[in-house]
């Protein structure tokens, strides 16, 4: 017997009793009526909450008190962004000597605050660890003439202010979703303003994806390019309604949007209403962008995909090259995220670098973590994610800051009782190569050609619209007409019609209050309630099947249309064209840069003293281990103190990186120079150095055979210096 048949029979067994059927039916319909009234009352509260939220001057959903430090409207190029200092809640004590954290939320249709939405959030985790926290938020409407580059410059100014407030300590910066790529642009233009960067669910390579999954990347091609974006901006009289972006997100999962989300509220209205209203306060906080802002984003990022290959150039001639970022970059993504899947979060690495040697030569440290299941919003607000991934990242940012350049994958495992680390988990870093990303990114040259065709045809379509239709649209549309179009957007209208502004809703709160006073929820074993749940599952599965069919059909159309050779030729992409975009890691000037870097390092092999010798030896020995973890950092912190109190974290980081580069350049010459570096030390000092190195190695538990062999070689070299 199939499980579904068994469930139906179990639910039908009480019906064999006629009187039991009558009682169950009466109780079910009474409960259905009560749940229906309570459901519509929650929807009424949602509408009122939406109107109250949108009426605020600075609406956000932060769960913490904050004070505004800098209003972006006062900057030389005014923007609707602002820097806020988060005030610690009662019972939380901040350490002003700890590195500050700055959280930046996405301006992608919703209002700010999701990064500090709950106590278990990015801000909450950092504050509980004692770090001063700041937040970069924004107002609902942009400033006239505001551009994406103005926002990037404003964020740089905000971060410099945070650094100045903490004696030059560069802050850890967390960018969620859209804020992630915006922060990466800022870090490429002003690398000196940033400490470690955590980009969570942030797309940087927009053409990347996996066949059969992640259909959002096909949207630009299926809509015929970016001319519709220009039309939406003109219909808003120069303003683009963020509700259109929210609608795109909702279309991704019709089963949840059209049924499951609302049915969960209806089925468990007694317990679910508070959570539902809390989330809807953020989900319904729609904001507005300038038409030129969204046009820049769609043309250069969503369709053009120019960020990951250093093709973006600012209005004043600065090239936005992500290889200029000098801070460690932590990429956090999830297999369950259909808005920013792992290929789009990680594809920029293989777009930009030809191999891990390029990453090392550019002095970059890139760490990535791929969660196996959480959704897009779960990356920012899930309590389990915050208690594990974000807590580990927060606790180990100083360690990440001194990791040698390269590419690493993190693994978070539960620690046993023998560990010496703080917390419940252990964070490990496993060295990886660019080729190791291929199973996640799954690059396809034929798909690249298709997306390049979309990008070029989009430019033509946009030019035609701007030349022939846009002047008429801008002549016809007025600011008042744009406001009315925003008010009548289906999503916005749904909130307003189900609020106290609608007189037909007036009886609902009266009935709801009466029901709450006498409410007796239906028992879970009621057969009609069980049948209702099974019917709801059937409807949800049907909508899921429709969504999968729609996505498969859209993908097939995209591949068939833009895979046509004649259409690609019309877009200027010939059959023998090797690449549709330049690869910065293979350009001749980049090769020349690498050679200059090698020559400069070769001259520093024998320069230094005991500091350089100990760090060089440790990097060489630990390089023989497949992983490194936070236990090593517990001793590395002591290493910095023992090497000299004047050696602050920044200079210690520079020391580690230089010795790493020297070992990568010529490991044999680097090791042979060790006796020269410590030649001035006596036998006692050299024994102390070896004891210190042994202590660090013991922190990671049993040593591998390769580590023991390397350590033996270092001992021999130190003994030569003693002799």
XYZ file of C-alpha atoms in Angstrom, residues 20-318:
299
model
C -18.297 10.695 15.099
C -18.522 11.996 11.542
C -21.180 14.520 12.533
C -19.147 15.763 15.482
C -15.941 15.948 13.452
C -17.699 17.802 10.637
C -19.306 20.327 12.966
C -16.009 20.975 14.788
C -14.112 21.272 11.495
C -16.439 23.825 9.902
C -16.548 25.877 13.079
C -12.751 25.881 13.180
C -12.589 26.685 9.459
C -14.787 29.724 9.959
C -12.713 30.909 12.927
C -9.411 30.369 11.128
C -10.718 32.235 8.098
C -11.690 35.265 10.149
C -8.390 35.241 12.025
C -6.477 34.834 8.750
C -8.128 37.878 7.180
C -7.516 39.817 10.378
C -3.804 39.022 10.144
C -3.883 40.216 6.534
C -5.561 43.407 7.759
C -2.809 43.871 10.341
C -0.265 43.272 7.588
C -1.824 46.063 5.512
C -1.862 48.478 8.460
C 1.735 47.548 9.282
C 2.730 48.240 5.675
C 1.113 51.688 5.681
C 2.717 52.589 9.036
C 6.119 51.362 7.867
C 6.011 53.281 4.593
C 4.925 56.468 6.383
C 8.150 56.515 8.433
C 10.978 58.848 7.462
C 13.644 56.186 8.026
C 11.861 52.826 7.846
C 13.942 49.750 8.679
C 13.480 46.433 10.442
C 16.554 46.547 12.660
C 16.050 44.735 15.916
C 18.519 47.062 17.655
C 18.552 50.746 18.542
C 20.891 52.871 16.434
C 22.076 56.447 16.015
C 22.891 58.144 12.710
C 26.525 59.226 12.408
C 26.687 60.387 8.771
C 23.750 61.278 6.548
C 24.671 60.551 2.940
C 22.462 63.428 1.811
C 25.114 65.794 3.196
C 27.971 64.358 1.115
C 29.416 66.198 -1.928
C 27.494 63.742 -4.151
C 24.297 63.258 -2.106
C 22.887 59.753 -1.723
C 20.052 58.299 0.328
C 22.421 56.144 2.400
C 23.448 56.698 6.027
C 25.952 55.327 8.506
C 24.505 54.250 11.856
C 26.129 53.061 15.059
C 24.331 50.142 16.663
C 23.666 50.668 20.363
C 24.302 47.546 22.441
C 21.196 46.030 24.038
C 20.946 45.534 27.761
C 23.324 42.888 29.027
C 25.773 43.191 26.096
C 29.166 44.819 26.729
C 31.314 45.960 23.818
C 35.116 46.011 23.781
C 36.272 49.234 22.077
C 39.660 47.606 21.359
C 38.081 44.866 19.249
C 37.809 45.216 15.491
C 34.559 46.955 14.444
C 31.989 45.238 12.213
C 29.980 47.036 9.530
C 26.881 45.364 8.024
C 25.501 46.602 4.698
C 22.071 45.456 3.559
C 20.876 45.018 -0.031
C 18.897 47.729 -1.781
C 17.168 45.284 -4.094
C 13.494 46.097 -3.712
C 13.199 45.835 0.080
C 14.142 48.234 2.821
C 17.155 47.893 5.149
C 17.599 45.916 8.361
C 17.614 42.241 7.398
C 21.220 41.861 8.667
C 20.042 42.923 12.148
C 16.527 41.543 11.914
C 16.792 39.171 14.872
C 18.953 38.741 17.966
C 20.517 35.755 16.142
C 21.658 37.786 13.146
C 24.937 39.055 11.721
C 24.850 42.113 13.971
C 23.675 40.139 16.997
C 26.461 37.570 16.658
C 29.164 40.250 16.336
C 27.849 42.249 19.311
C 27.681 39.206 21.563
C 31.345 38.635 20.718
C 32.073 42.161 21.994
C 32.646 43.887 18.640
C 31.414 47.465 18.075
C 28.883 47.326 15.238
C 27.792 49.777 12.560
C 25.115 49.580 9.941
C 24.846 51.181 6.497
C 21.183 51.650 5.637
C 19.210 53.713 3.173
C 16.032 55.749 2.804
C 13.063 54.746 0.621
C 13.667 57.328 -2.133
C 16.965 58.172 -3.879
C 18.420 61.647 -4.218
C 17.933 63.380 -7.594
C 20.722 62.370 -9.954
C 22.032 59.686 -7.584
C 24.202 57.096 -9.364
C 25.606 53.691 -8.386
C 29.115 55.151 -8.328
C 27.956 57.875 -5.908
C 26.733 55.151 -3.536
C 30.074 53.330 -3.827
C 31.966 56.527 -2.944
C 29.613 57.139 -0.012
C 30.288 53.674 1.395
C 34.026 54.323 1.154
C 33.546 57.559 3.127
C 31.480 55.702 5.757
C 34.146 53.018 6.222
C 36.906 55.596 6.561
C 34.854 57.224 9.315
C 34.498 53.898 11.152
C 38.264 53.324 10.867
C 38.974 56.806 12.217
C 36.733 56.116 15.225
C 38.785 53.013 16.076
C 42.351 54.309 15.809
C 42.732 53.269 12.196
C 41.534 49.689 12.761
C 40.035 48.601 9.449
C 36.526 47.218 9.973
C 35.206 43.830 9.005
C 32.562 44.549 6.362
C 29.589 42.254 5.674
C 27.671 42.748 2.423
C 24.413 40.876 1.927
C 23.181 40.059 -1.595
C 23.239 43.236 -3.738
C 25.332 45.020 -1.121
C 28.033 42.396 -1.637
C 28.898 43.324 -5.222
C 28.594 47.012 -4.363
C 31.123 46.614 -1.535
C 33.472 44.682 -3.795
C 33.407 47.602 -6.229
C 34.209 49.965 -3.351
C 37.027 47.720 -2.075
C 38.554 47.613 -5.562
C 38.573 51.428 -5.694
C 39.708 52.047 -2.086
C 41.386 48.884 -0.759
C 42.960 50.775 2.168
C 39.546 51.407 3.778
C 38.577 47.756 4.211
C 39.385 44.988 6.624
C 38.189 41.440 5.871
C 35.107 41.331 3.636
C 32.288 38.798 4.026
C 29.917 38.692 1.051
C 26.851 36.594 1.833
C 24.618 35.460 -1.007
C 26.160 38.095 -3.302
C 26.149 37.564 -7.102
C 29.345 38.586 -8.884
C 29.287 36.393 -12.002
C 25.825 36.704 -13.523
C 26.106 34.349 -16.497
C 27.231 31.417 -14.369
C 24.828 28.654 -13.505
C 23.888 25.040 -13.896
C 21.658 23.610 -16.611
C 18.268 22.669 -15.197
C 18.583 24.954 -12.154
C 18.668 28.661 -11.267
C 16.374 30.064 -14.006
C 16.748 33.727 -13.001
C 19.874 34.119 -15.142
C 17.787 33.621 -18.293
C 15.382 36.480 -17.515
C 17.273 39.179 -19.439
C 17.295 37.133 -22.623
C 13.666 35.998 -22.377
C 12.525 39.628 -21.883
C 14.490 40.828 -24.901
C 17.174 42.788 -23.064
C 17.192 45.862 -20.859
C 14.841 48.113 -22.816
C 11.997 47.016 -20.504
C 14.025 48.335 -17.567
C 14.240 51.711 -19.304
C 10.488 51.595 -19.959
C 9.745 50.851 -16.272
C 11.948 53.798 -15.262
C 10.143 56.099 -17.697
C 6.738 54.936 -16.414
C 7.903 56.036 -12.979
C 8.953 59.454 -14.310
C 12.618 58.710 -13.653
C 12.076 56.384 -10.671
C 12.096 52.592 -10.723
C 9.716 50.821 -8.340
C 11.509 48.161 -6.261
C 8.236 46.205 -6.138
C 9.122 44.936 -9.630
C 12.251 43.323 -8.201
C 10.256 41.793 -5.345
C 7.816 40.399 -7.890
C 10.704 38.736 -9.732
C 11.762 37.046 -6.495
C 8.225 35.839 -5.841
C 7.916 34.383 -9.341
C 10.836 32.047 -8.673
C 8.730 29.848 -6.382
C 5.040 29.924 -7.383
C 4.214 27.114 -4.971
C 5.353 29.169 -1.997
C 4.112 32.533 -3.271
C 0.652 31.427 -4.446
C -0.098 28.806 -1.847
C 2.324 27.445 0.781
C 3.224 30.749 2.446
C -0.424 31.751 2.896
C -1.662 28.275 3.745
C 0.906 27.924 6.559
C -0.563 31.060 8.096
C -4.153 29.863 7.618
C -3.485 26.334 8.919
C -1.705 27.504 12.079
C -3.036 31.017 12.462
C -2.940 30.891 16.262
C 0.844 30.451 16.430
C 2.070 31.592 13.003
C 0.670 35.119 12.856
C 3.453 36.841 14.846
C 6.229 35.311 12.737
C 4.332 36.059 9.528
C 3.815 39.713 10.407
C 7.421 40.112 11.494
C 8.712 38.851 8.143
C 6.136 40.793 6.101
C 7.290 44.000 7.757
C 10.556 43.605 5.838
C 9.219 41.851 2.731
C 6.650 44.567 2.139
C 9.011 47.498 2.766
C 9.345 48.395 -0.914
C 11.811 51.103 -1.897
C 12.531 53.091 -5.054
C 15.670 53.460 -7.189
C 16.631 56.073 -9.739
C 16.027 54.884 -13.276
C 19.696 55.426 -14.105
C 20.751 53.305 -11.110
C 18.770 50.233 -12.126
C 19.740 50.734 -15.765
C 23.424 50.709 -14.799
C 22.903 47.539 -12.743
C 20.983 45.656 -15.444
C 23.228 46.702 -18.340
C 26.593 46.240 -16.649
C 25.903 43.407 -14.217
C 22.750 41.363 -14.841
C 23.082 41.282 -18.630
C 26.558 42.661 -19.369
C 28.389 40.677 -16.624
C 31.279 43.141 -16.725
C 32.270 43.222 -13.059
C 34.052 39.880 -12.838
C 36.361 40.580 -15.789
C 37.445 44.145 -14.884
C 35.481 45.770 -17.717
C 33.761 48.417 -15.578
C 35.226 51.931 -15.747
C 33.910 54.785 -13.595
C 32.889 58.181 -14.923
C 36.258 59.628 -13.858
C 38.249 56.906 -15.604
C 39.003 54.468 -12.742
